[in-house]
C-alpha positions as CSV (number, residue, x, y, z in Angstrom):
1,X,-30.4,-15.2,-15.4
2,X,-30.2,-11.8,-16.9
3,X,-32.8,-9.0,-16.9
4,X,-31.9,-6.0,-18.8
5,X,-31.2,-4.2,-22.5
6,X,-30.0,-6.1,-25.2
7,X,-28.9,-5.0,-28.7
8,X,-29.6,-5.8,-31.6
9,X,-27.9,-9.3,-32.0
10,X,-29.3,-9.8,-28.7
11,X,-26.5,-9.4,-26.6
12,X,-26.7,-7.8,-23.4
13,X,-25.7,-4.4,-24.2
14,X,-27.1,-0.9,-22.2
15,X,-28.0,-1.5,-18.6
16,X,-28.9,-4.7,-16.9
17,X,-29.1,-6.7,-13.6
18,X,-27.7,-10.9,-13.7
19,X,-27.6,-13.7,-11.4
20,X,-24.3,-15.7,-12.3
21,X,-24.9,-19.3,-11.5
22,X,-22.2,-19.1,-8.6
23,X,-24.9,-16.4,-6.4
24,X,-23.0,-13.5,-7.2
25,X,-24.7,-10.8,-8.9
26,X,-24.1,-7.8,-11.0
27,X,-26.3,-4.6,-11.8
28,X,-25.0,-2.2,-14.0
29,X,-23.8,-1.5,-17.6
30,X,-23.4,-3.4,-20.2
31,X,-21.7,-3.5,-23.5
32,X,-21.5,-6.3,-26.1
33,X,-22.2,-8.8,-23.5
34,X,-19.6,-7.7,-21.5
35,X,-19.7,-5.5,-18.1
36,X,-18.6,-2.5,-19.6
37,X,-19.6,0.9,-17.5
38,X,-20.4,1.7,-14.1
39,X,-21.9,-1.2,-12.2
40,X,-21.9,-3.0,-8.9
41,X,-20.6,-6.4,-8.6
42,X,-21.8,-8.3,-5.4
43,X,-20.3,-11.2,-4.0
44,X,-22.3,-14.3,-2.4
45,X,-19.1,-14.1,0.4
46,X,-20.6,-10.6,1.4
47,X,-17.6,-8.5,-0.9
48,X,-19.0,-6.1,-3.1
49,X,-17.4,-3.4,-5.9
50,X,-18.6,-0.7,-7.4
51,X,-17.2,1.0,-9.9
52,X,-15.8,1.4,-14.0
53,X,-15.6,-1.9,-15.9
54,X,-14.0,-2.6,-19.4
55,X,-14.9,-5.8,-20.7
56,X,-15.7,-7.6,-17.3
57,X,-12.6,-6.4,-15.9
58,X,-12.7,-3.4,-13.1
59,X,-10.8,-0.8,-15.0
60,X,-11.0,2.8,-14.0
61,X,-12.2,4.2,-10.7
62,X,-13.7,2.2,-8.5
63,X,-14.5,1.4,-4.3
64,X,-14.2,-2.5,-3.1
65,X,-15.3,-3.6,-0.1
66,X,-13.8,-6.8,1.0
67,X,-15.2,-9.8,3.5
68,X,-13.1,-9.1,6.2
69,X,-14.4,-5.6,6.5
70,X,-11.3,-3.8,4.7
71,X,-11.9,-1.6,1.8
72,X,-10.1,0.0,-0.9
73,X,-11.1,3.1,-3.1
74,X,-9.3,4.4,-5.9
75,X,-7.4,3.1,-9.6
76,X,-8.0,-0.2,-11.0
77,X,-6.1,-1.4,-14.1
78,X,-7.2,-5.0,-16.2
79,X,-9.0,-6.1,-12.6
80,X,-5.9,-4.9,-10.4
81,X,-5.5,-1.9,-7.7
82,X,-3.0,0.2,-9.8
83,X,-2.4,3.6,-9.8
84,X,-3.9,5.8,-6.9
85,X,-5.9,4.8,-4.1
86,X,-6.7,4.4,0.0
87,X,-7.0,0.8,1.4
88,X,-8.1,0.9,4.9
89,X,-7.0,-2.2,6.5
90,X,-9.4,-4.1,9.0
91,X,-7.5,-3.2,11.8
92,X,-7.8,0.1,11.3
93,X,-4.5,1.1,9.4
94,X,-4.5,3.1,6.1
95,X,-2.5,3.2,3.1
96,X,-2.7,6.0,0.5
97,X,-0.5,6.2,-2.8
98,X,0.8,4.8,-5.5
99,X,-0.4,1.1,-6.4
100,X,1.4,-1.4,-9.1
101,X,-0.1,-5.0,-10.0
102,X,-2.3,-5.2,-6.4
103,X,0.8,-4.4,-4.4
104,X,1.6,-0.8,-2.2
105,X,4.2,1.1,-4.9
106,X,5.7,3.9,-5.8
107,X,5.1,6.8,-3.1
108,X,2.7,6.5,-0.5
109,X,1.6,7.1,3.4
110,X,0.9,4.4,5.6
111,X,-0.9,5.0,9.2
112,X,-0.3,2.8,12.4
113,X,-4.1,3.1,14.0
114,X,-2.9,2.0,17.0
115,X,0.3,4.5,18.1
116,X,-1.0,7.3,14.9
117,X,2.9,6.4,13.9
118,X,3.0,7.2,10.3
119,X,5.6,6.1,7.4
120,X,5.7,8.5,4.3
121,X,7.9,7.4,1.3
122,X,9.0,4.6,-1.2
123,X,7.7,1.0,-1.5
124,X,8.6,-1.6,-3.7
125,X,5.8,-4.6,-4.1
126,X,4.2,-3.9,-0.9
127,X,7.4,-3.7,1.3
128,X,8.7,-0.3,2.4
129,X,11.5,0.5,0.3
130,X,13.5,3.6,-0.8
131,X,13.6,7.3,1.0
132,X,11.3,7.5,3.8
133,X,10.2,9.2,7.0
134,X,8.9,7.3,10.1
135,X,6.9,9.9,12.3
136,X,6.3,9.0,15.7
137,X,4.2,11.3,18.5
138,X,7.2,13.2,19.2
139,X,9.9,12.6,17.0
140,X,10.6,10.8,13.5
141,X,13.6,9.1,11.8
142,X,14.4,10.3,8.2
143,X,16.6,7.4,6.3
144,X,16.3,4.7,3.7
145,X,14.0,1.3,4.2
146,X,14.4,-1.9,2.7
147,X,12.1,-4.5,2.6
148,X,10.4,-2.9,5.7
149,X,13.4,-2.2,7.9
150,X,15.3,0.8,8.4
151,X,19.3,0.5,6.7
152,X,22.3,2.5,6.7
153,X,22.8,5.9,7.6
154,X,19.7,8.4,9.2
155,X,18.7,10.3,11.8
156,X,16.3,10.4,14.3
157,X,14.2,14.4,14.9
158,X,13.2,15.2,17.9
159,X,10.6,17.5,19.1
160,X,12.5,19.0,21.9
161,X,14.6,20.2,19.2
162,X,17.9,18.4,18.5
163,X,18.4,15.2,16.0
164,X,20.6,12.0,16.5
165,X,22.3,10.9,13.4
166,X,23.6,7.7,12.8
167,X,23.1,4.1,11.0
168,X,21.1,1.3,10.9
169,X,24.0,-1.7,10.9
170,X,22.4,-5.6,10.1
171,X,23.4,-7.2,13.5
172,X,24.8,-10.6,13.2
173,X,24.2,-13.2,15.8
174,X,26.8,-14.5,17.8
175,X,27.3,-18.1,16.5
176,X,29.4,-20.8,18.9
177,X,32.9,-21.6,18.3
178,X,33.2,-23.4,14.6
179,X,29.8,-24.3,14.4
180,X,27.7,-25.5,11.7
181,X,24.6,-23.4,10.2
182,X,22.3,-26.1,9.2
183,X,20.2,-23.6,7.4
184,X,20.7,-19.5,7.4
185,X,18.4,-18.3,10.6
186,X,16.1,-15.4,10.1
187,X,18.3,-12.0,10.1
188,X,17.5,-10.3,13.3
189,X,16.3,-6.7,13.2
190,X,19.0,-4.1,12.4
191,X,20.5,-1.9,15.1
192,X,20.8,2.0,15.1
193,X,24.2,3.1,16.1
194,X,24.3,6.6,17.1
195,X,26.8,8.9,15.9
196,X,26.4,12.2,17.2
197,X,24.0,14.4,18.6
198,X,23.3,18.2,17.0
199,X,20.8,21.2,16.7
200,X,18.3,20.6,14.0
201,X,19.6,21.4,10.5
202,X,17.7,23.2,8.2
203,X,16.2,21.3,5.4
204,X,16.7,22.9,1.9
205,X,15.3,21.1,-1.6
206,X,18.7,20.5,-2.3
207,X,19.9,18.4,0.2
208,X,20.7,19.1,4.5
209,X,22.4,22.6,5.5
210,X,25.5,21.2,7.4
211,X,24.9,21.3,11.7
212,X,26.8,24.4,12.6
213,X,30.0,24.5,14.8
């Protein structure tokens, strides 16, 4: 049932409230019978949006609140988070940056409620990917990520003032004596492997100044 403006070939056009026949319900803006405008969107499972629309799609700026308590606030593209934006998980955790097709990417910031640990850098389709820094109470490791785990060479900052350099090697488990692998197991975690231990270098824009002697 619809309650609103309508133009004149009596399409809902200008602003309106509906009832859709599945108990959500929509109150907003209206243009050639499509949700077109600012408007909020509420869901019979207790989610609710409000926000831009083009053409019953959320497209522009928008807030969602989800079910489960989470919310998000920021771009939305053809009905998708994309561009920029904050989720704030329901435990407590917060993303902000870059969005593409629903999914964390590009650059963005994620925070650990529970330790206030902090990863700042690349992800790729909602796995942490690409230059990075992981920032810890009293130190932080600067390296590369891939798909959520630290790899190759980096080095852990720490507050008392010196740095450990070093890689991140894949570890692989000891199998028996010529046995079979049914099916590959789960790669364990990767493990750092210190190198050396120096002052803190300066960072520059184009790169680290060398430790010196």
């Amino acid at each position: 049932e619809y309650d609103g403006e309508r133009n004149s070939e009596g399409e809902r056009h200008g602003r309106g409230k509906a009832h859709l026949p599945n108990g959500d319900t929509y109150n907003g803006e209206y243009e050639h019978g499509f949700r077109s405008g600012q408007g909020t969107y509420r869901f019979r499972n207790g989610a609710c949006y409000a926000g831009e629309y083009l053409q019953n799609k959320k497209h522009g700026r928008g807030i969602f609140f989800y079910p489960d308590g989470s919310k998000y606030e920021g771009d939305w593209v053809d009905d998708q988070r994309q561009g920029y934006g904050e989720y704030t998980y329901a435990n407590g955790d917060t993303y902000t940056g870059e969005w593409f097709n629903d999914n964390r990417h590009g650059q963005g910031t994620y925070v650990y409620k529970d330790t206030g640990s902090k990863y700042v850098g690349g992800w790729v389709n909602g796995n942490q990917e690409g230059e990075a820094e992981l920032i810890h109470l009293n130190h932080r490791f600067k390296g590369k990520f891939l798909n959520g785990n630290p790899v190759g060479h980096g080095k852990y900052v720490f507050d008392i003032g010196c740095e450990q350099h070093g890689e991140y090697i894949q570890s692989e488990e000891d199998k028996g004596e010529g046995e079979e692998e049914e099916e590959p197991s789960l790669l364990a975690a990767p493990k750092w492997k210190a190198s050396e231990i120096t002052k803190l270098t300066l960072w520059t824009p184009h790169g680290e100044n060398p430790p010196s002697p």
